[in-house]
Amino acid sequence: MMRVLGIETSCDETGVAVYDDEQGLLSHTLYSQVKLHADYGGVVPELASRDHVRKIVPLVKQALADANCTLDDIYGVAYTKGPGLVGALLVGACMGRALAYSWDKPAIGVHHMEGHLLAPMLEDDVPAFPFLALLVSGGHSMLVAVEGIGKYEVLGESVDDAAGEAFDKTAKLMGLDYPGGPRLAKLAAKGESGHYRFPRPMTDKPGLNFSFSGLKTFAANTIAAESDDEQTRANIALAFEEAVVDTLSIKCRRALKQTGYKNLVIAGGVSANTRLRSSLAEMMTSLGGKVYYPRGEFCTDNGAMIAYAGLQRLKAGQTDDLGVKGIPRWPLDTLPPV
Ligand code: KG4
Ligand code: ZN
């Protein structure tokens, strides 16, 4: 039996969880700083760091209590080492390292996007390797060929805004509060299709990279040219959402063809989007494959995915030394295999 405490603090969510390799997820706690940052229209890094400091100890205590765990039951500690906001990362890294040191247990710094990538493994029906992963979050959009844990080839990524960032910026233009992605999706649900057509960026030439910053400009121009009534706004939101979903679907199809893989994993905050999920599910059915994604609460940032990813690496004997490190930029394909 191996049990790992996982800590996530890379952005504006403090998440702590306990994962057991035989019994699965034993507990998970999450505190979202959304209200704190809402007045500023986005995450304020210094406020984020301070709020993680305020919440981390009570959340660790709660996660251990909920899992009915004592110190003796914990094999090791996993914390998010990067990528993310450096101050926020350091809070989780200090906590993880300090606990491991005082408990005399091993600790490992986890790559945040590896956490997202492996989050579907927290569910009952898990994908078999190899698979294609579409990682779409607030900070990253990537297509990754996954042959095993740590065996990652990044096939394509965004050359400018990430998919979630495009949602958030467009939502802001439409006067929706931060975080705009889910709010824009809610507005789009009331929209009627066919009134506007946004471009599908970089789909007419070969390649697997994305570019989403042009959609935001297109949205700004459309909003300025049209009236401000609720139905028009909903129609514009829908047209934007359709363009993002369509673009991601086209690139997934292309990457599946290129790799020959039959399984698709979608993860990261934007994978909570219901239109994206159903579009990709439909596509995979037509291709004779299958799509896997985490439950809604594990699409966005959480401690469970960090505990899971950390456990896999600790199990393989990988640990980090005593240095407390936060790595703001960290290419996914530099990770060692397990
Ligand atoms: O993975 P995540 O929680 O944090 C990062 O690692 O960035 O992703 C957050 C992003 C935000 O941009 C948020 O607007 C977006 O995911 N998001 C959504 C939805 N839920 C969250 N975007 C579109 N539709 C949603 N339902
Ligand atoms: Zn994330």
Short mmCIF file of C-alpha atoms and ligand atoms in Angstrom, two decimals:
data_model
loop_
_atom_site.label_atom_id
_atom_site.label_comp_id
_atom_site.label_asym_id
_atom_site.label_seq_id
_atom_site.Cartn_x
_atom_site.Cartn_y
_atom_site.Cartn_z
CA MET A 1 0.00 0.00 0.00
CA MET A 2 1.26 3.41 -0.95
CA ARG A 3 -0.41 6.64 0.01
CA VAL A 4 0.58 10.10 -1.19
CA LEU A 5 -0.40 13.59 -0.06
CA GLY A 6 -0.73 15.92 -3.07
CA ILE A 7 -0.60 19.72 -2.98
CA GLU A 8 -1.57 22.08 -5.84
CA THR A 9 -0.92 25.84 -5.65
CA SER A 10 0.18 26.85 -9.17
CA CYS A 11 -2.45 29.54 -9.78
CA ASP A 12 -5.62 30.57 -7.96
CA GLU A 13 -6.77 27.28 -6.46
CA THR A 14 -5.40 25.66 -3.31
CA GLY A 15 -5.97 21.92 -3.62
CA VAL A 16 -4.88 19.10 -1.32
CA ALA A 17 -5.66 15.38 -1.66
CA VAL A 18 -4.68 11.93 -0.46
CA TYR A 19 -4.41 9.16 -3.05
CA ASP A 20 -3.82 5.48 -2.31
CA ASP A 21 -2.54 3.17 -5.04
CA GLU A 22 -4.91 0.37 -3.99
CA GLN A 23 -7.94 2.22 -2.67
CA GLY A 24 -7.84 5.20 -5.02
CA LEU A 25 -8.70 8.73 -3.96
CA LEU A 26 -9.27 8.94 -0.19
CA SER A 27 -9.92 12.67 0.15
CA HIS A 28 -9.62 15.96 -1.66
CA THR A 29 -10.09 19.54 -0.51
CA LEU A 30 -10.14 22.65 -2.64
CA TYR A 31 -10.28 26.36 -1.98
CA SER A 32 -10.89 28.62 -4.95
CA GLN A 33 -9.66 32.24 -4.85
CA VAL A 34 -12.07 33.28 -7.60
CA LYS A 35 -13.84 35.90 -5.44
CA LEU A 36 -10.54 37.44 -4.37
CA HIS A 37 -9.44 38.10 -7.96
CA ALA A 38 -12.84 38.90 -9.48
CA ASP A 39 -12.59 42.66 -8.75
CA TYR A 40 -9.37 42.83 -10.75
CA GLY A 41 -10.67 40.89 -13.75
CA GLY A 42 -7.89 38.30 -13.49
CA VAL A 43 -5.44 36.62 -11.13
CA VAL A 44 -3.22 39.03 -9.14
CA PRO A 45 -0.08 36.95 -8.44
CA GLU A 46 0.88 38.54 -5.11
CA LEU A 47 -2.65 38.19 -3.72
CA ALA A 48 -2.71 34.58 -4.92
CA SER A 49 0.52 33.73 -3.07
CA ARG A 50 -0.74 35.27 0.17
CA ASP A 51 -4.07 33.50 -0.01
CA HIS A 52 -2.35 30.14 -0.57
CA VAL A 53 -0.32 30.82 2.61
CA ARG A 54 -3.56 31.50 4.49
CA LYS A 55 -5.32 28.34 3.34
CA ILE A 56 -2.67 25.68 2.89
CA VAL A 57 -2.33 24.46 6.51
CA PRO A 58 -6.06 24.08 7.22
CA LEU A 59 -6.55 22.30 3.88
CA VAL A 60 -3.71 19.84 4.54
CA LYS A 61 -5.18 19.09 7.98
CA GLN A 62 -8.62 18.61 6.51
CA ALA A 63 -7.43 16.34 3.70
CA LEU A 64 -5.55 14.12 6.18
CA ALA A 65 -8.54 14.00 8.55
CA ASP A 66 -11.03 13.27 5.74
CA ALA A 67 -8.81 10.41 4.56
CA ASN A 68 -8.61 9.07 8.13
CA CYS A 69 -4.87 9.22 7.79
CA THR A 70 -2.12 9.59 10.28
CA LEU A 71 1.41 10.52 9.43
CA ASP A 72 2.41 6.82 9.51
CA ASP A 73 0.02 6.03 6.65
CA ILE A 74 1.62 8.54 4.28
CA TYR A 75 4.40 7.25 2.06
CA GLY A 76 5.40 10.58 0.57
CA VAL A 77 4.43 14.08 -0.51
CA ALA A 78 3.81 15.50 -4.00
CA TYR A 79 3.52 19.20 -4.79
CA THR A 80 3.22 21.18 -8.01
CA LYS A 81 6.69 22.42 -8.98
CA GLY A 82 5.65 24.22 -12.18
CA PRO A 83 4.67 25.65 -14.56
CA GLY A 84 2.69 28.43 -12.92
CA LEU A 85 3.00 31.63 -10.90
CA VAL A 86 6.32 31.44 -9.11
CA GLY A 87 5.14 32.88 -5.77
CA ALA A 88 2.11 30.62 -5.70
CA LEU A 89 4.22 27.58 -6.62
CA LEU A 90 6.68 28.33 -3.83
CA VAL A 91 3.93 28.18 -1.20
CA GLY A 92 3.01 24.61 -2.15
CA ALA A 93 6.63 23.62 -2.65
CA CYS A 94 7.66 24.98 0.80
CA MET A 95 4.73 23.22 2.45
CA GLY A 96 5.37 19.93 0.66
CA ARG A 97 9.09 20.02 1.30
CA ALA A 98 8.72 21.04 4.95
CA LEU A 99 6.20 18.27 5.67
CA ALA A 100 8.34 15.66 3.96
CA TYR A 101 11.43 16.83 5.84
CA SER A 102 9.79 16.83 9.25
CA TRP A 103 8.03 13.51 8.60
CA ASP A 104 11.22 12.02 7.12
CA LYS A 105 9.42 10.96 3.93
CA PRO A 106 10.31 11.36 0.25
CA ALA A 107 8.88 14.24 -1.77
CA ILE A 108 8.49 14.93 -5.47
CA GLY A 109 7.77 18.10 -7.45
CA VAL A 110 5.11 17.41 -10.09
CA HIS A 111 4.62 19.05 -13.50
CA HIS A 112 1.20 20.72 -13.41
CA MET A 113 0.35 19.69 -16.99
CA GLU A 114 1.31 16.08 -16.28
CA GLY A 115 -1.19 16.31 -13.43
CA HIS A 116 -3.91 17.45 -15.86
CA LEU A 117 -2.86 14.82 -18.42
CA LEU A 118 -3.21 11.99 -15.90
CA ALA A 119 -6.41 13.31 -14.24
CA PRO A 120 -8.65 10.89 -16.26
CA MET A 121 -6.82 8.09 -14.36
CA LEU A 122 -8.79 9.17 -11.27
CA GLU A 123 -11.96 7.79 -12.89
CA ASP A 124 -13.16 4.16 -13.10
CA ASP A 125 -12.78 3.78 -16.86
CA VAL A 126 -9.15 4.67 -17.57
CA PRO A 127 -7.49 5.05 -20.99
CA ALA A 128 -4.79 2.56 -22.00
CA PHE A 129 -1.47 3.80 -23.40
CA PRO A 130 -0.74 5.00 -25.98
CA PHE A 131 -3.20 7.86 -26.36
CA LEU A 132 -3.44 11.36 -27.72
CA ALA A 133 -3.95 14.07 -25.09
CA LEU A 134 -5.54 17.43 -25.76
CA LEU A 135 -4.54 19.64 -22.84
CA VAL A 136 -6.50 22.86 -22.76
CA SER A 137 -6.20 25.13 -19.73
CA GLY A 138 -5.92 28.81 -18.89
CA GLY A 139 -2.19 28.81 -19.54
CA HIS A 140 -1.64 26.03 -22.10
CA SER A 141 -3.07 24.39 -25.21
CA MET A 142 -1.20 21.30 -26.36
CA LEU A 143 -1.56 18.10 -28.28
CA VAL A 144 0.62 15.40 -26.78
CA ALA A 145 1.41 11.86 -27.96
CA VAL A 146 1.50 9.85 -24.73
CA GLU A 147 3.21 6.46 -24.78
CA GLY A 148 3.48 6.10 -21.02
CA ILE A 149 3.99 8.21 -17.92
CA GLY A 150 6.75 10.67 -18.76
CA LYS A 151 6.89 9.49 -22.38
CA TYR A 152 5.48 12.60 -23.96
CA GLU A 153 5.91 14.08 -27.40
CA VAL A 154 4.39 17.52 -27.80
CA LEU A 155 2.91 17.47 -31.32
CA GLY A 156 1.51 20.98 -31.27
CA GLU A 157 0.82 23.92 -29.00
CA SER A 158 -0.53 27.43 -29.03
CA VAL A 159 1.68 30.05 -30.62
CA ASP A 160 -0.13 32.79 -28.68
CA ASP A 161 -3.15 32.68 -26.31
CA ALA A 162 -4.14 29.39 -24.70
CA ALA A 163 -7.71 28.14 -25.32
CA GLY A 164 -8.83 29.05 -21.79
CA GLU A 165 -7.19 32.44 -22.10
CA ALA A 166 -9.13 33.06 -25.33
CA PHE A 167 -12.35 32.17 -23.51
CA ASP A 168 -11.47 34.44 -20.58
CA LYS A 169 -10.42 37.42 -22.75
CA THR A 170 -13.46 37.16 -25.02
CA ALA A 171 -15.72 36.87 -21.98
CA LYS A 172 -14.14 40.02 -20.57
CA LEU A 173 -14.85 41.85 -23.84
CA MET A 174 -18.47 40.77 -23.46
CA GLY A 175 -18.56 42.26 -19.97
CA LEU A 176 -18.62 38.89 -18.17
CA ASP A 177 -16.85 38.52 -14.83
CA TYR A 178 -13.65 36.58 -14.25
CA PRO A 179 -13.24 33.66 -14.76
CA GLY A 180 -15.08 34.16 -17.99
CA GLY A 181 -14.74 30.70 -19.61
CA PRO A 182 -17.61 28.95 -17.80
CA ARG A 183 -19.72 32.15 -17.90
CA LEU A 184 -19.28 32.53 -21.64
CA ALA A 185 -20.22 28.86 -22.08
CA LYS A 186 -23.39 29.46 -20.07
CA LEU A 187 -24.31 32.45 -22.23
CA ALA A 188 -23.54 30.46 -25.41
CA ALA A 189 -26.04 27.79 -24.31
CA LYS A 190 -28.81 30.35 -24.95
CA GLY A 191 -27.43 31.26 -28.37
CA GLU A 192 -28.81 30.41 -31.80
CA SER A 193 -26.40 28.94 -34.29
CA GLY A 194 -25.82 30.40 -37.77
CA HIS A 195 -25.85 34.16 -37.12
CA TYR A 196 -22.10 34.68 -37.05
CA ARG A 197 -19.15 32.70 -38.30
CA PHE A 198 -15.80 33.12 -36.56
CA PRO A 199 -12.62 31.90 -38.31
CA ARG A 200 -11.07 28.50 -37.50
CA PRO A 201 -7.45 29.70 -37.08
CA MET A 202 -4.60 27.70 -38.63
CA THR A 203 -6.83 24.89 -39.88
CA ASP A 204 -6.33 25.56 -43.60
CA LYS A 205 -2.61 24.78 -43.54
CA PRO A 206 -0.94 21.60 -42.25
CA GLY A 207 0.43 21.37 -38.73
CA LEU A 208 -0.82 20.89 -35.20
CA ASN A 209 -0.16 24.27 -33.60
CA PHE A 210 -2.96 26.56 -32.45
CA SER A 211 -3.47 30.30 -32.51
CA PHE A 212 -6.38 31.80 -30.60
CA SER A 213 -5.51 35.48 -30.23
CA GLY A 214 -7.18 36.41 -33.55
CA LEU A 215 -10.54 35.13 -32.29
CA LYS A 216 -10.51 37.69 -29.51
CA THR A 217 -10.00 40.50 -32.06
CA PHE A 218 -12.74 39.05 -34.25
CA ALA A 219 -15.00 38.96 -31.18
CA ALA A 220 -14.17 42.59 -30.32
CA ASN A 221 -15.07 43.72 -33.85
CA THR A 222 -18.28 41.69 -33.90
CA ILE A 223 -19.38 43.01 -30.50
CA ALA A 224 -18.68 46.62 -31.58
CA ALA A 225 -20.68 46.21 -34.80
CA GLU A 226 -23.76 44.56 -33.27
CA SER A 227 -26.46 45.57 -30.83
CA ASP A 228 -26.12 44.84 -27.15
CA ASP A 229 -29.27 42.81 -26.49
CA GLU A 230 -29.07 39.52 -24.64
CA GLN A 231 -29.95 37.28 -27.60
CA THR A 232 -27.30 38.89 -29.84
CA ARG A 233 -24.70 38.49 -27.09
CA ALA A 234 -25.65 34.84 -26.69
CA ASN A 235 -25.40 34.31 -30.47
CA ILE A 236 -21.91 35.85 -30.53
CA ALA A 237 -20.80 33.77 -27.52
CA LEU A 238 -22.03 30.63 -29.28
CA ALA A 239 -20.25 31.50 -32.53
CA PHE A 240 -17.02 32.02 -30.60
CA GLU A 241 -17.41 28.76 -28.70
CA GLU A 242 -18.21 26.85 -31.91
CA ALA A 243 -15.04 28.23 -33.52
CA VAL A 244 -12.80 27.15 -30.62
CA VAL A 245 -14.42 23.70 -30.38
CA ASP A 246 -14.28 23.19 -34.15
CA THR A 247 -10.63 24.23 -34.33
CA LEU A 248 -9.66 21.89 -31.47
CA SER A 249 -11.64 19.03 -33.05
CA ILE A 250 -9.99 19.51 -36.47
CA LYS A 251 -6.52 19.43 -34.89
CA CYS A 252 -7.37 16.35 -32.78
CA ARG A 253 -8.57 14.49 -35.86
CA ARG A 254 -5.36 15.41 -37.66
CA ALA A 255 -3.16 14.29 -34.74
CA LEU A 256 -5.06 10.99 -34.42
CA LYS A 257 -4.49 10.32 -38.09
CA GLN A 258 -0.80 11.17 -37.76
CA THR A 259 -0.24 8.94 -34.70
CA GLY A 260 -2.70 6.16 -35.53
CA TYR A 261 -3.92 6.28 -31.91
CA LYS A 262 -7.47 5.23 -31.08
CA ASN A 263 -7.81 6.84 -27.65
CA LEU A 264 -8.17 10.52 -26.92
CA VAL A 265 -7.81 12.17 -23.52
CA ILE A 266 -8.99 15.71 -22.94
CA ALA A 267 -8.00 17.51 -19.77
CA GLY A 268 -7.38 20.97 -18.29
CA GLY A 269 -9.99 23.59 -17.40
CA VAL A 270 -11.48 23.94 -20.90
CA SER A 271 -12.19 20.18 -21.01
CA ALA A 272 -15.06 20.98 -18.64
CA ASN A 273 -16.77 22.61 -21.63
CA THR A 274 -19.78 20.49 -22.59
CA ARG A 275 -19.76 21.47 -26.27
CA LEU A 276 -16.11 20.42 -26.57
CA ARG A 277 -16.79 17.12 -24.79
CA SER A 278 -19.74 16.20 -26.96
CA SER A 279 -18.05 17.28 -30.19
CA LEU A 280 -15.00 15.12 -29.44
CA ALA A 281 -17.10 12.20 -28.21
CA GLU A 282 -19.06 12.27 -31.47
CA MET A 283 -15.86 12.45 -33.51
CA MET A 284 -14.29 9.52 -31.65
CA THR A 285 -17.40 7.39 -32.16
CA SER A 286 -17.25 8.07 -35.89
CA LEU A 287 -13.53 7.14 -35.90
CA GLY A 288 -14.12 3.93 -33.92
CA GLY A 289 -12.17 5.22 -30.91
CA LYS A 290 -12.96 6.54 -27.48
CA VAL A 291 -12.66 9.79 -25.58
CA TYR A 292 -11.72 10.00 -21.89
CA TYR A 293 -11.96 13.00 -19.60
CA PRO A 294 -11.96 13.68 -15.88
CA ARG A 295 -15.14 14.51 -13.95
CA GLY A 296 -15.86 18.26 -13.96
CA GLU A 297 -14.12 19.11 -10.69
CA PHE A 298 -10.90 17.39 -11.81
CA CYS A 299 -10.79 19.23 -15.16
CA THR A 300 -9.82 22.44 -13.41
CA ASP A 301 -6.92 22.67 -10.93
CA ASN A 302 -7.03 20.26 -8.00
CA GLY A 303 -4.82 18.36 -5.56
CA ALA A 304 -6.04 14.89 -6.60
CA MET A 305 -4.27 14.96 -9.97
CA ILE A 306 -1.01 16.03 -8.28
CA ALA A 307 -1.27 13.25 -5.68
CA TYR A 308 -1.91 10.73 -8.49
CA ALA A 309 0.96 11.91 -10.73
CA GLY A 310 3.32 12.18 -7.73
CA LEU A 311 2.47 8.67 -6.60
CA GLN A 312 3.44 7.23 -10.00
CA ARG A 313 6.82 8.92 -9.84
CA LEU A 314 7.51 8.12 -6.15
CA LYS A 315 6.59 4.51 -6.88
CA ALA A 316 9.27 4.48 -9.58
CA GLY A 317 11.78 5.68 -6.99
CA GLN A 318 11.94 9.26 -8.26
CA THR A 319 12.31 11.99 -5.63
CA ASP A 320 13.41 15.61 -5.46
CA ASP A 321 16.18 16.87 -3.22
CA LEU A 322 15.74 19.29 -0.32
CA GLY A 323 15.89 22.44 -2.45
CA VAL A 324 12.60 24.33 -2.69
CA LYS A 325 11.98 25.05 -6.34
CA GLY A 326 9.21 26.58 -8.40
CA ILE A 327 9.66 26.44 -12.17
CA PRO A 328 7.45 29.07 -13.87
CA ARG A 329 8.18 27.73 -17.40
CA TRP A 330 8.80 24.02 -17.77
CA PRO A 331 8.51 22.13 -21.09
CA LEU A 332 6.44 18.95 -20.61
CA ASP A 333 8.61 16.81 -22.88
CA THR A 334 11.70 17.24 -20.67
CA LEU A 335 10.24 14.98 -17.95
CA PRO A 336 11.94 11.64 -17.28
CA PRO A 337 9.95 8.48 -18.06
CA VAL A 338 8.65 6.28 -15.26
O1 KG4 B 1 -6.74 24.06 -15.70
P1 KG4 B 1 -7.27 25.32 -15.15
O2 KG4 B 1 -8.16 25.25 -13.94
O3 KG4 B 1 -6.11 26.30 -14.77
C1 KG4 B 1 -4.94 26.41 -15.51
O4 KG4 B 1 -4.06 25.51 -15.36
O5 KG4 B 1 -4.87 27.37 -16.29
O6 KG4 B 1 -8.04 26.05 -16.35
C2 KG4 B 1 -8.73 27.23 -16.17
C3 KG4 B 1 -9.28 27.68 -17.51
C4 KG4 B 1 -9.83 29.10 -17.47
O7 KG4 B 1 -9.34 29.80 -18.59
C5 KG4 B 1 -11.33 28.88 -17.54
O8 KG4 B 1 -12.02 29.96 -18.13
C6 KG4 B 1 -11.42 27.65 -18.41
O9 KG4 B 1 -10.36 26.84 -17.94
N1 KG4 B 1 -12.71 26.96 -18.27
C7 KG4 B 1 -13.63 26.85 -19.27
C8 KG4 B 1 -14.75 26.16 -18.73
N2 KG4 B 1 -14.45 25.87 -17.42
C9 KG4 B 1 -13.22 26.36 -17.17
N3 KG4 B 1 -13.61 27.28 -20.54
C10 KG4 B 1 -14.68 27.01 -21.30
N4 KG4 B 1 -15.79 26.37 -20.87
C11 KG4 B 1 -15.86 25.92 -19.60
N5 KG4 B 1 -16.95 25.27 -19.18
ZN ZN B 2 -4.31 23.85 -14.57
#
